[in-house]
PDB file of C-alpha atoms in Angstrom:
ATOM      1  CA  UNK V  75      34.249  -1.915  23.063  1.00  0.00           C
ATOM      2  CA  UNK V  76      37.910  -1.589  22.127  1.00  0.00           C
ATOM      3  CA  UNK V  77      40.427  -4.265  21.194  1.00  0.00           C
ATOM      4  CA  UNK V  78      44.081  -4.100  22.185  1.00  0.00           C
ATOM      5  CA  UNK V  79      46.940  -6.127  20.755  1.00  0.00           C
ATOM      6  CA  UNK V  80      50.483  -6.652  22.067  1.00  0.00           C
ATOM      7  CA  UNK V  81      53.132  -4.131  21.086  1.00  0.00           C
ATOM      8  CA  UNK V  82      55.150  -5.274  18.063  1.00  0.00           C
ATOM      9  CA  UNK V  83      58.467  -4.117  19.524  1.00  0.00           C
ATOM     10  CA  UNK V  84      58.297  -6.617  22.404  1.00  0.00           C
ATOM     11  CA  UNK V  85      59.139  -9.471  20.011  1.00  0.00           C
ATOM     12  CA  UNK V  86      62.497  -7.887  19.174  1.00  0.00           C
ATOM     13  CA  UNK V  87      63.209  -7.284  22.867  1.00  0.00           C
ATOM     14  CA  UNK V  88      62.318 -10.853  23.789  1.00  0.00           C
ATOM     15  CA  UNK V  89      64.505 -12.209  20.984  1.00  0.00           C
ATOM     16  CA  UNK V  90      67.484 -10.245  22.329  1.00  0.00           C
ATOM     17  CA  UNK V  91      66.841 -11.535  25.866  1.00  0.00           C
ATOM     18  CA  UNK V  92      66.513 -15.147  24.695  1.00  0.00           C
ATOM     19  CA  UNK V  93      69.717 -14.849  22.662  1.00  0.00           C
ATOM     20  CA  UNK V  94      71.585 -13.494  25.679  1.00  0.00           C
ATOM     21  CA  UNK V  95      70.301 -16.306  27.908  1.00  0.00           C
ATOM     22  CA  UNK V  96      71.255 -18.909  25.287  1.00  0.00           C
ATOM     23  CA  UNK V  97      74.796 -17.518  25.012  1.00  0.00           C
ATOM     24  CA  UNK V  98      75.196 -17.520  28.800  1.00  0.00           C
ATOM     25  CA  UNK V  99      73.943 -21.117  28.993  1.00  0.00           C
ATOM     26  CA  UNK V 100      76.331 -22.246  26.254  1.00  0.00           C
ATOM     27  CA  UNK V 101      79.256 -20.560  28.017  1.00  0.00           C
ATOM     28  CA  UNK V 102      78.236 -22.223  31.296  1.00  0.00           C
ATOM     29  CA  UNK V 103      78.023 -25.626  29.595  1.00  0.00           C
ATOM     30  CA  UNK V 104      81.458 -25.122  28.048  1.00  0.00           C
ATOM     31  CA  UNK V 105      82.877 -24.135  31.444  1.00  0.00           C
ATOM     32  CA  UNK V 106      81.394 -27.030  33.448  1.00  0.00           C
ATOM     33  CA  UNK V 107      81.720 -29.912  30.974  1.00  0.00           C
ATOM     34  CA  UNK V 108      85.025 -31.125  29.612  1.00  0.00           C
ATOM     35  CA  UNK V 109      83.814 -33.674  27.050  1.00  0.00           C
ATOM     36  CA  UNK V 110      83.689 -31.888  23.689  1.00  0.00           C
ATOM     37  CA  UNK V 111      80.995 -34.132  22.236  1.00  0.00           C
ATOM     38  CA  UNK V 112      78.723 -33.490  25.214  1.00  0.00           C
ATOM     39  CA  UNK V 113      79.328 -29.743  25.025  1.00  0.00           C
ATOM     40  CA  UNK V 114      78.501 -29.765  21.322  1.00  0.00           C
ATOM     41  CA  UNK V 115      75.314 -31.777  21.865  1.00  0.00           C
ATOM     42  CA  UNK V 116      74.011 -29.599  24.698  1.00  0.00           C
ATOM     43  CA  UNK V 117      74.942 -26.398  22.853  1.00  0.00           C
ATOM     44  CA  UNK V 118      73.072 -27.621  19.760  1.00  0.00           C
ATOM     45  CA  UNK V 119      69.989 -28.396  21.865  1.00  0.00           C
ATOM     46  CA  UNK V 120      70.133 -24.943  23.489  1.00  0.00           C
ATOM     47  CA  UNK V 121      70.486 -23.237  20.091  1.00  0.00           C
ATOM     48  CA  UNK V 122      67.649 -25.250  18.570  1.00  0.00           C
ATOM     49  CA  UNK V 123      65.384 -24.467  21.517  1.00  0.00           C
ATOM     50  CA  UNK V 124      66.223 -20.772  21.363  1.00  0.00           C
ATOM     51  CA  UNK V 125      65.572 -20.609  17.593  1.00  0.00           C
ATOM     52  CA  UNK V 126      62.269 -22.451  17.972  1.00  0.00           C
ATOM     53  CA  UNK V 127      61.213 -20.117  20.770  1.00  0.00           C
ATOM     54  CA  UNK V 128      62.319 -16.936  18.961  1.00  0.00           C
ATOM     55  CA  UNK V 129      61.101 -17.656  15.443  1.00  0.00           C
ATOM     56  CA  UNK V 130      58.197 -20.089  15.812  1.00  0.00           C
ATOM     57  CA  UNK V 131      56.517 -20.020  19.209  1.00  0.00           C
ATOM     58  CA  UNK V 132      56.792 -16.357  20.268  1.00  0.00           C
ATOM     59  CA  UNK V 133      55.400 -14.884  17.012  1.00  0.00           C
ATOM     60  CA  UNK V 134      52.451 -17.296  17.137  1.00  0.00           C
ATOM     61  CA  UNK V 135      51.850 -16.582  20.838  1.00  0.00           C
ATOM     62  CA  UNK V 136      51.969 -12.806  20.416  1.00  0.00           C
ATOM     63  CA  UNK V 137      49.665 -13.025  17.407  1.00  0.00           C
ATOM     64  CA  UNK V 138      47.128 -14.998  19.447  1.00  0.00           C
ATOM     65  CA  UNK V 139      46.869 -12.459  22.299  1.00  0.00           C
ATOM     66  CA  UNK V 140      43.877 -10.122  22.181  1.00  0.00           C
ATOM     67  CA  UNK V 141      42.454  -7.915  24.914  1.00  0.00           C
ATOM     68  CA  UNK V 142      38.914  -6.565  24.713  1.00  0.00           C
ATOM     69  CA  UNK V 143      37.781  -3.756  26.983  1.00  0.00           C
ATOM     70  CA  UNK V 144      34.053  -3.031  27.119  1.00  0.00           C
ATOM     71  CA  UNK V 145      31.972  -0.782  29.329  1.00  0.00           C
ATOM     72  CA  UNK V 146      31.632  -3.442  32.016  1.00  0.00           C
ATOM     73  CA  UNK V 147      34.508  -5.912  31.681  1.00  0.00           C
ATOM     74  CA  UNK V 148      37.997  -6.770  30.464  1.00  0.00           C
ATOM     75  CA  UNK V 149      38.514  -9.933  28.397  1.00  0.00           C
ATOM     76  CA  UNK V 150      41.723 -11.706  27.446  1.00  0.00           C
ATOM     77  CA  UNK V 151      42.085 -14.470  24.894  1.00  0.00           C
ATOM     78  CA  UNK V 152      45.380 -16.139  24.016  1.00  0.00           C
ATOM     79  CA  UNK V 153      47.104 -19.417  23.370  1.00  0.00           C
ATOM     80  CA  UNK V 154      48.937 -21.268  20.648  1.00  0.00           C
ATOM     81  CA  UNK V 155      48.155 -24.886  21.441  1.00  0.00           C
ATOM     82  CA  UNK V 156      45.507 -24.444  24.111  1.00  0.00           C
ATOM     83  CA  UNK V 157      43.281 -21.389  23.735  1.00  0.00           C
ATOM     84  CA  UNK V 158      42.263 -19.614  26.939  1.00  0.00           C
ATOM     85  CA  UNK V 159      39.703 -16.919  27.536  1.00  0.00           C
ATOM     86  CA  UNK V 160      39.364 -14.846  30.703  1.00  0.00           C
ATOM     87  CA  UNK V 161      36.793 -12.196  31.551  1.00  0.00           C
ATOM     88  CA  UNK V 162      36.684  -9.904  34.563  1.00  0.00           C
ATOM     89  CA  UNK V 163      34.077  -7.339  35.534  1.00  0.00           C
ATOM     90  CA  UNK V 164      35.352  -3.957  36.643  1.00  0.00           C
ATOM     91  CA  UNK V 165      33.373  -4.184  39.872  1.00  0.00           C
ATOM     92  CA  UNK V 166      35.222  -7.337  40.968  1.00  0.00           C
ATOM     93  CA  UNK V 167      38.731  -5.861  40.612  1.00  0.00           C
ATOM     94  CA  UNK V 168      40.266  -5.378  44.048  1.00  0.00           C
ATOM     95  CA  UNK V 169      43.569  -3.793  43.019  1.00  0.00           C
ATOM     96  CA  UNK V 170      45.977  -3.601  40.119  1.00  0.00           C
ATOM     97  CA  UNK V 171      49.727  -3.838  39.633  1.00  0.00           C
ATOM     98  CA  UNK V 172      51.404  -2.050  36.772  1.00  0.00           C
ATOM     99  CA  UNK V 173      54.844  -3.299  35.758  1.00  0.00           C
ATOM    100  CA  UNK V 174      56.934  -1.232  33.394  1.00  0.00           C
ATOM    101  CA  UNK V 175      60.573  -1.512  32.445  1.00  0.00           C
ATOM    102  CA  UNK V 176      63.073   1.210  31.650  1.00  0.00           C
ATOM    103  CA  UNK V 177      62.397   2.481  28.142  1.00  0.00           C
ATOM    104  CA  UNK V 178      59.098   0.574  28.162  1.00  0.00           C
ATOM    105  CA  UNK V 179      57.669   2.874  25.506  1.00  0.00           C
ATOM    106  CA  UNK V 180      60.275   1.379  23.138  1.00  0.00           C
ATOM    107  CA  UNK V 181      60.469  -2.219  24.379  1.00  0.00           C
ATOM    108  CA  UNK V 182      56.753  -2.972  24.758  1.00  0.00           C
ATOM    109  CA  UNK V 183      57.306  -4.587  28.138  1.00  0.00           C
ATOM    110  CA  UNK V 184      54.315  -3.076  29.969  1.00  0.00           C
ATOM    111  CA  UNK V 185      52.160  -5.337  32.091  1.00  0.00           C
ATOM    112  CA  UNK V 186      48.934  -4.801  34.027  1.00  0.00           C
ATOM    113  CA  UNK V 187      47.848  -7.394  36.563  1.00  0.00           C
ATOM    114  CA  UNK V 188      44.292  -7.037  37.863  1.00  0.00           C
ATOM    115  CA  UNK V 189      43.630  -8.952  41.064  1.00  0.00           C
ATOM    116  CA  UNK V 190      40.041 -10.098  41.503  1.00  0.00           C
ATOM    117  CA  UNK V 191      38.215 -12.244  44.025  1.00  0.00           C
ATOM    118  CA  UNK V 192      40.104 -15.528  43.959  1.00  0.00           C
ATOM    119  CA  UNK V 193      42.308 -14.888  40.936  1.00  0.00           C
ATOM    120  CA  UNK V 194      43.962 -12.458  38.585  1.00  0.00           C
ATOM    121  CA  UNK V 195      44.058 -11.467  34.949  1.00  0.00           C
ATOM    122  CA  UNK V 196      47.353 -10.524  33.319  1.00  0.00           C
ATOM    123  CA  UNK V 197      47.501  -8.066  30.446  1.00  0.00           C
ATOM    124  CA  UNK V 198      50.961  -8.631  28.986  1.00  0.00           C
ATOM    125  CA  UNK V 199      53.163  -6.855  26.422  1.00  0.00           C
ATOM    126  CA  UNK V 200      51.018  -3.747  26.070  1.00  0.00           C
ATOM    127  CA  UNK V 201      51.942  -0.557  24.312  1.00  0.00           C
ATOM    128  CA  UNK V 202      52.778   2.221  26.804  1.00  0.00           C
ATOM    129  CA  UNK V 203      49.796   4.373  25.808  1.00  0.00           C
ATOM    130  CA  UNK V 204      47.436   1.368  25.719  1.00  0.00           C
ATOM    131  CA  UNK V 205      48.476   0.387  29.238  1.00  0.00           C
ATOM    132  CA  UNK V 206      47.758   3.912  30.510  1.00  0.00           C
ATOM    133  CA  UNK V 207      44.398   3.957  28.741  1.00  0.00           C
ATOM    134  CA  UNK V 208      43.331   0.583  30.164  1.00  0.00           C
ATOM    135  CA  UNK V 209      44.487   1.544  33.653  1.00  0.00           C
ATOM    136  CA  UNK V 210      42.553   4.823  33.542  1.00  0.00           C
ATOM    137  CA  UNK V 211      39.427   2.976  32.435  1.00  0.00           C
ATOM    138  CA  UNK V 212      39.807   0.390  35.210  1.00  0.00           C
ATOM    139  CA  UNK V 213      40.321   3.081  37.844  1.00  0.00           C
ATOM    140  CA  UNK V 214      37.362   5.114  36.576  1.00  0.00           C
ATOM    141  CA  UNK V 215      34.844   2.284  36.254  1.00  0.00           C
ATOM    142  CA  UNK V 216      36.243  -0.255  38.685  1.00  0.00           C
ATOM    143  CA  UNK V 217      35.914  -0.675  42.376  1.00  0.00           C
ATOM    144  CA  UNK V 218      39.431   0.572  43.138  1.00  0.00           C
TER     145      UNK V 218
END
């Protein structure tokens, strides 16, 4: 049995992406609305939402994610407000998708999606080497 945690560098990457989206939204609001008070109000709401997401919710969410790989199954537990737990046996995995981004060894944006009978389990924000290790184990012991 081995436990995997999300890569720590993905938080920095997600913060940059959220900041960029917030700036684009504020620019769009400023372009489409002419009332200064309305622009200020919407921009403040966007900034507050972005700060809450970047500095409160995302760190708690990433801290709550834990993947456990045993000899027979993969388990995922996560959640900030509502805790979820998923378990999948290797023998029920039909196929997998691996999603990586450019420079994924630095950004921590590596995802494995295992499709099973009637559903799927998503392993998000993995370290590059952890994703390879999990995928090799699934291919070796699984039905794919």
